[in-house]
Tab-separated table of C-alpha atoms in Angstrom:
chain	number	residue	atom	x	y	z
G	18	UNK	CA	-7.559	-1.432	3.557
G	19	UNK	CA	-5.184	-3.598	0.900
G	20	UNK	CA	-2.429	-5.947	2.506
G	21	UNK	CA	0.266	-7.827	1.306
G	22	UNK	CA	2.348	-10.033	3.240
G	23	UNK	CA	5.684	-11.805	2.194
G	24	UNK	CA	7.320	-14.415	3.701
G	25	UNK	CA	8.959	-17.827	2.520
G	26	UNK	CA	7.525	-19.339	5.842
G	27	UNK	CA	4.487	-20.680	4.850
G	28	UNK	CA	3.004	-20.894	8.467
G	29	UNK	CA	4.354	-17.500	9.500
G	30	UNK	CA	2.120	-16.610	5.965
G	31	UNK	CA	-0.812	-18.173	7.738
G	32	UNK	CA	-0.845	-16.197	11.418
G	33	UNK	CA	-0.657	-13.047	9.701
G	34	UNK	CA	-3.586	-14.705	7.999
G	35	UNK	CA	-5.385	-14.990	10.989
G	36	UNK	CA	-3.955	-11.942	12.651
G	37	UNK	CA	-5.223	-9.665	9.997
G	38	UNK	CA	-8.523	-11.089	9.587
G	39	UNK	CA	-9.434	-11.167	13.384
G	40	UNK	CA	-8.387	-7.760	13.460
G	41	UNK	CA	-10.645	-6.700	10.781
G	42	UNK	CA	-13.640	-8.706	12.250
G	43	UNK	CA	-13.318	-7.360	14.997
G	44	UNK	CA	-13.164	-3.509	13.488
G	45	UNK	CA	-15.586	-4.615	10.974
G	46	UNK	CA	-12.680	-3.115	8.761
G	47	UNK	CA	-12.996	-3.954	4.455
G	48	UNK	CA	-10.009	-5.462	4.101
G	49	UNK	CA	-8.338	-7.352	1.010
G	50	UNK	CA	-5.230	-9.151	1.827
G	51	UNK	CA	-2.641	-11.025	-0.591
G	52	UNK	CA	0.145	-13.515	0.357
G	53	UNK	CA	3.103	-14.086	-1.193
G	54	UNK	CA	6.206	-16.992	-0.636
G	55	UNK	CA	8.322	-14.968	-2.503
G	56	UNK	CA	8.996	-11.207	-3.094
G	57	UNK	CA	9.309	-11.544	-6.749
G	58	UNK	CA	5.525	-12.557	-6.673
G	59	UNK	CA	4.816	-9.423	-4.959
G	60	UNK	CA	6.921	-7.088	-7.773
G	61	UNK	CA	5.160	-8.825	-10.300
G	62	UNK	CA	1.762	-7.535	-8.927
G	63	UNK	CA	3.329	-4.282	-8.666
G	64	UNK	CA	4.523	-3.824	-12.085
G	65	UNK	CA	0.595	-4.600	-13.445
G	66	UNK	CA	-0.099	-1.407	-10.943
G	67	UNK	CA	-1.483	-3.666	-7.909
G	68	UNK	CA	-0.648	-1.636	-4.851
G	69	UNK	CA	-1.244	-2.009	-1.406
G	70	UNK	CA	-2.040	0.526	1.427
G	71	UNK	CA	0.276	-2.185	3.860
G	72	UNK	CA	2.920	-4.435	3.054
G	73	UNK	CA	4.147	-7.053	5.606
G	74	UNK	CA	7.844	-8.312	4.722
G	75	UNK	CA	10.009	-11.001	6.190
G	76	UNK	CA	13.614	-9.777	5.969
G	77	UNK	CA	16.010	-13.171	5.356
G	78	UNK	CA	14.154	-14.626	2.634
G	79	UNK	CA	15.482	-17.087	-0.456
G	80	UNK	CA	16.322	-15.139	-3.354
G	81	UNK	CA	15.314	-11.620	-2.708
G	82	UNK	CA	15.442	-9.811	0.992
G	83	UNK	CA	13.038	-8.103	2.650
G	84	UNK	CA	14.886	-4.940	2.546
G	85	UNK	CA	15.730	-4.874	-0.967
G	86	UNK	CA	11.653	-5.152	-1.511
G	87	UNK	CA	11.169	-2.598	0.661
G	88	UNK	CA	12.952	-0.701	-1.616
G	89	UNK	CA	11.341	-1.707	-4.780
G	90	UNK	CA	8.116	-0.907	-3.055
G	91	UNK	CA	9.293	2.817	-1.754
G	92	UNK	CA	10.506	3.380	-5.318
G	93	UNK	CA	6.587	2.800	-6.134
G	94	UNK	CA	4.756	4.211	-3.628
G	95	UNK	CA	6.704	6.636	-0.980
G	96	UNK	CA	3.117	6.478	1.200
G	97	UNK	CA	2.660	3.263	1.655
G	98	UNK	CA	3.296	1.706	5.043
G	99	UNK	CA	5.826	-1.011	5.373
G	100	UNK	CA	5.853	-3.431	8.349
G	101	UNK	CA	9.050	-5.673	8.859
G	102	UNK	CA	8.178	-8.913	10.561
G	103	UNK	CA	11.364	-10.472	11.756
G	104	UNK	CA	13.457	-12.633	14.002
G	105	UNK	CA	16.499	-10.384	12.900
G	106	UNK	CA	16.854	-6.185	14.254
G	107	UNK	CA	20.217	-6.252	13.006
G	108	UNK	CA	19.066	-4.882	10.282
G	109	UNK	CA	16.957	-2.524	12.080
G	110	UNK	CA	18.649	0.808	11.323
G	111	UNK	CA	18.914	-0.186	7.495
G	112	UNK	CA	15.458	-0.256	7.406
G	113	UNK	CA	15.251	3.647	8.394
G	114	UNK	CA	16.603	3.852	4.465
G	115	UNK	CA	13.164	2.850	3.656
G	116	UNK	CA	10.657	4.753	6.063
G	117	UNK	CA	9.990	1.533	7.741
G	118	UNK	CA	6.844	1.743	10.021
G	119	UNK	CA	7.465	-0.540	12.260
G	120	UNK	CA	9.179	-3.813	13.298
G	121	UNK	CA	7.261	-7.183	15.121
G	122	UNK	CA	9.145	-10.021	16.309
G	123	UNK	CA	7.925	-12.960	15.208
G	124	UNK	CA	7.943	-14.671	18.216
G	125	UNK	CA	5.258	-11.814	19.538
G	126	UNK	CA	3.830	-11.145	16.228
G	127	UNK	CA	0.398	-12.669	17.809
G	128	UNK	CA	0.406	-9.465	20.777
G	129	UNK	CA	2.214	-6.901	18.957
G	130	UNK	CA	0.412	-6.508	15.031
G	131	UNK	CA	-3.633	-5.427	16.094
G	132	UNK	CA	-2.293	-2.652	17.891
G	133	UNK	CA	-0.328	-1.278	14.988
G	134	UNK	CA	-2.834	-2.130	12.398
G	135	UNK	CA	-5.042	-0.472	14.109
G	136	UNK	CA	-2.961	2.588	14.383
G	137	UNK	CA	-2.481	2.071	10.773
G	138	UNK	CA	-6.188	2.064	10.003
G	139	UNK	CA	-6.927	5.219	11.963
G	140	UNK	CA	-4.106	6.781	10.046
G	141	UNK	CA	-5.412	6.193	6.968
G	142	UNK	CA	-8.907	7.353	7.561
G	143	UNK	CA	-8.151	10.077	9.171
G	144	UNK	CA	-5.895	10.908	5.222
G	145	UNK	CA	-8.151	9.232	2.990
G	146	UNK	CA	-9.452	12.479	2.032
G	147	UNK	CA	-5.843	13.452	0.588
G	148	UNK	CA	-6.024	10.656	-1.972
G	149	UNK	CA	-7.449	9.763	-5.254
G	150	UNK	CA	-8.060	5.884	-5.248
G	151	UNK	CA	-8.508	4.274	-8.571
G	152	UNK	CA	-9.876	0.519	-8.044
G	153	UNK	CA	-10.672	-2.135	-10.813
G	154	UNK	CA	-10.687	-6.126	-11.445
G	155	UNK	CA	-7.242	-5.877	-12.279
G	156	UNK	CA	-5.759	-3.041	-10.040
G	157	UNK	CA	-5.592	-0.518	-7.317
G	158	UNK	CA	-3.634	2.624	-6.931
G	159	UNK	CA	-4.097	5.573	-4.201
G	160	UNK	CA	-2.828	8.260	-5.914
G	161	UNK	CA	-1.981	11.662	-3.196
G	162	UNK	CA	-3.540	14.901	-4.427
G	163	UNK	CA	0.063	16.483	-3.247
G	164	UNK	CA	1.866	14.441	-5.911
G	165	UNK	CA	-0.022	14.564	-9.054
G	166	UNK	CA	0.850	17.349	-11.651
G	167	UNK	CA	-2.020	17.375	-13.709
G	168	UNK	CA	-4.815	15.499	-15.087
G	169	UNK	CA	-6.292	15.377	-18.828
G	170	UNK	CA	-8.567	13.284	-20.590
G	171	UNK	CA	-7.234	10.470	-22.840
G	172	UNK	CA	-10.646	8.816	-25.285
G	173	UNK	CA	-12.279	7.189	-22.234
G	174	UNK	CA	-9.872	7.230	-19.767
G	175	UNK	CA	-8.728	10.155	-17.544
G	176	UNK	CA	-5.021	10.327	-17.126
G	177	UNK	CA	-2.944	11.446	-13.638
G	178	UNK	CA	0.377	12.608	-14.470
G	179	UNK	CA	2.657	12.491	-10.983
G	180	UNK	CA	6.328	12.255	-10.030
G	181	UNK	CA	6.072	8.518	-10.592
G	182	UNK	CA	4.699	9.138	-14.048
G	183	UNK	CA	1.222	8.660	-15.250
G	184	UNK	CA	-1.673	6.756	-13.922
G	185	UNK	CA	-5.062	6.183	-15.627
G	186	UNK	CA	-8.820	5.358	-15.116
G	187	UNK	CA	-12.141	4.931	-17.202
G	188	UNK	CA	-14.337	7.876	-16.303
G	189	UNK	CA	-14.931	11.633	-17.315
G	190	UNK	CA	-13.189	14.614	-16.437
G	191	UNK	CA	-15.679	16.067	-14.830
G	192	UNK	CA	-16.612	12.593	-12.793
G	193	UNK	CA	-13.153	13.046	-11.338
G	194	UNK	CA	-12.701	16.530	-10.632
G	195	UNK	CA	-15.964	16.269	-8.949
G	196	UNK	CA	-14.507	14.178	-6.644
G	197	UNK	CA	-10.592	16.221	-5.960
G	198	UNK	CA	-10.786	19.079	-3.479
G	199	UNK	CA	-11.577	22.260	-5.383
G	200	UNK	CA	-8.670	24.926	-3.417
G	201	UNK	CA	-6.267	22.648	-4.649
G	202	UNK	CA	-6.953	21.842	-8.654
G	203	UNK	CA	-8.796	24.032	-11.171
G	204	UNK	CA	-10.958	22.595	-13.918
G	205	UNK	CA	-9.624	23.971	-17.361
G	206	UNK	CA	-11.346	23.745	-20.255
């Protein structure tokens, strides 16, 4: 399970730190978590194709809001769950614009965020079977069955075309179609 969390609060950064790992020692969940003091940290991840499964926002921050990354992040990946961590539900019905999951008061972040990761994490395995996740060094991307087109081989690389465009990873045609479920994509050749 991938995490990112943004806030410009440094220490509010570091309990969702310690939130998130406790949580995951405790599930003895694999987790990977990155923090960012700024949003446009975060977009810059996301335009090298870093994606997360669950992104953590602050929604008053310096420069960009939480909201408007929220919607920068919906724009990339309509499945991903997004997690508002605030002092502020005044903006609460704006975030309904962008599917938000859920919103934790800061002041009860401590009580309030194991339950819904875990809720989260159930979730997600109970779906992981309706995704294709490609994972390098440099990148990861969980790509739904229900939203790609097609796939065709590129030299090395096997290509994903989807509503969002095309994704990519180093492997064989057959490696990958070995892995999709078979009533739902033919193998052409």
């Amino acid at each position: 399970m991938r995490f990112a969390a943004v806030d410009d609060d440094c220490g509010v950064l570091d309990k969702v730190k310690t939130e998130i790992n406790h949580w995951a020692e405790e599930e003895q969940a694999d987790i990977h978590t990155e923090f960012y003091p700024k949003a446009q940290l975060l977009l810059y991840d996301l335009d090298e194709n870093l994606t997360f499964d669950v992104y953590l926002l602050d929604i008053e921050m310096d420069g960009m809001d939480g909201l408007t990354l929220a919607k920068q992040i919906r724009g990339r990946q309509k499945e991903a769950y997004i997690i508002f961590l605030t002092s502020h539900f005044k903006y609460a019905l704006q975030g309904y614009a962008v599917h938000a999951y859920q919103y934790l008061p800061k002041d009860s972040m401590e009580s309030r965020l194991k339950p819904v990761l875990q809720q989260i994490y159930q979730e997600l395995e109970e779906d992981k079977d309706k995704f294709f996740h490609i994972q390098t060094n440099s990148r990861y991307e969980r790509i739904a069955y229900k939203n790609i087109y097609y796939v065709y081989k590129d030299r090395k690389n096997v290509v994903f075309v989807t509503e969002r465009g095309a994704s990519w990873c180093r492997a064989t045609l057959q490696e990958v179609y070995a892995g999709m479920p078979h009533d739902e994509f033919i193998y052409v050749d």
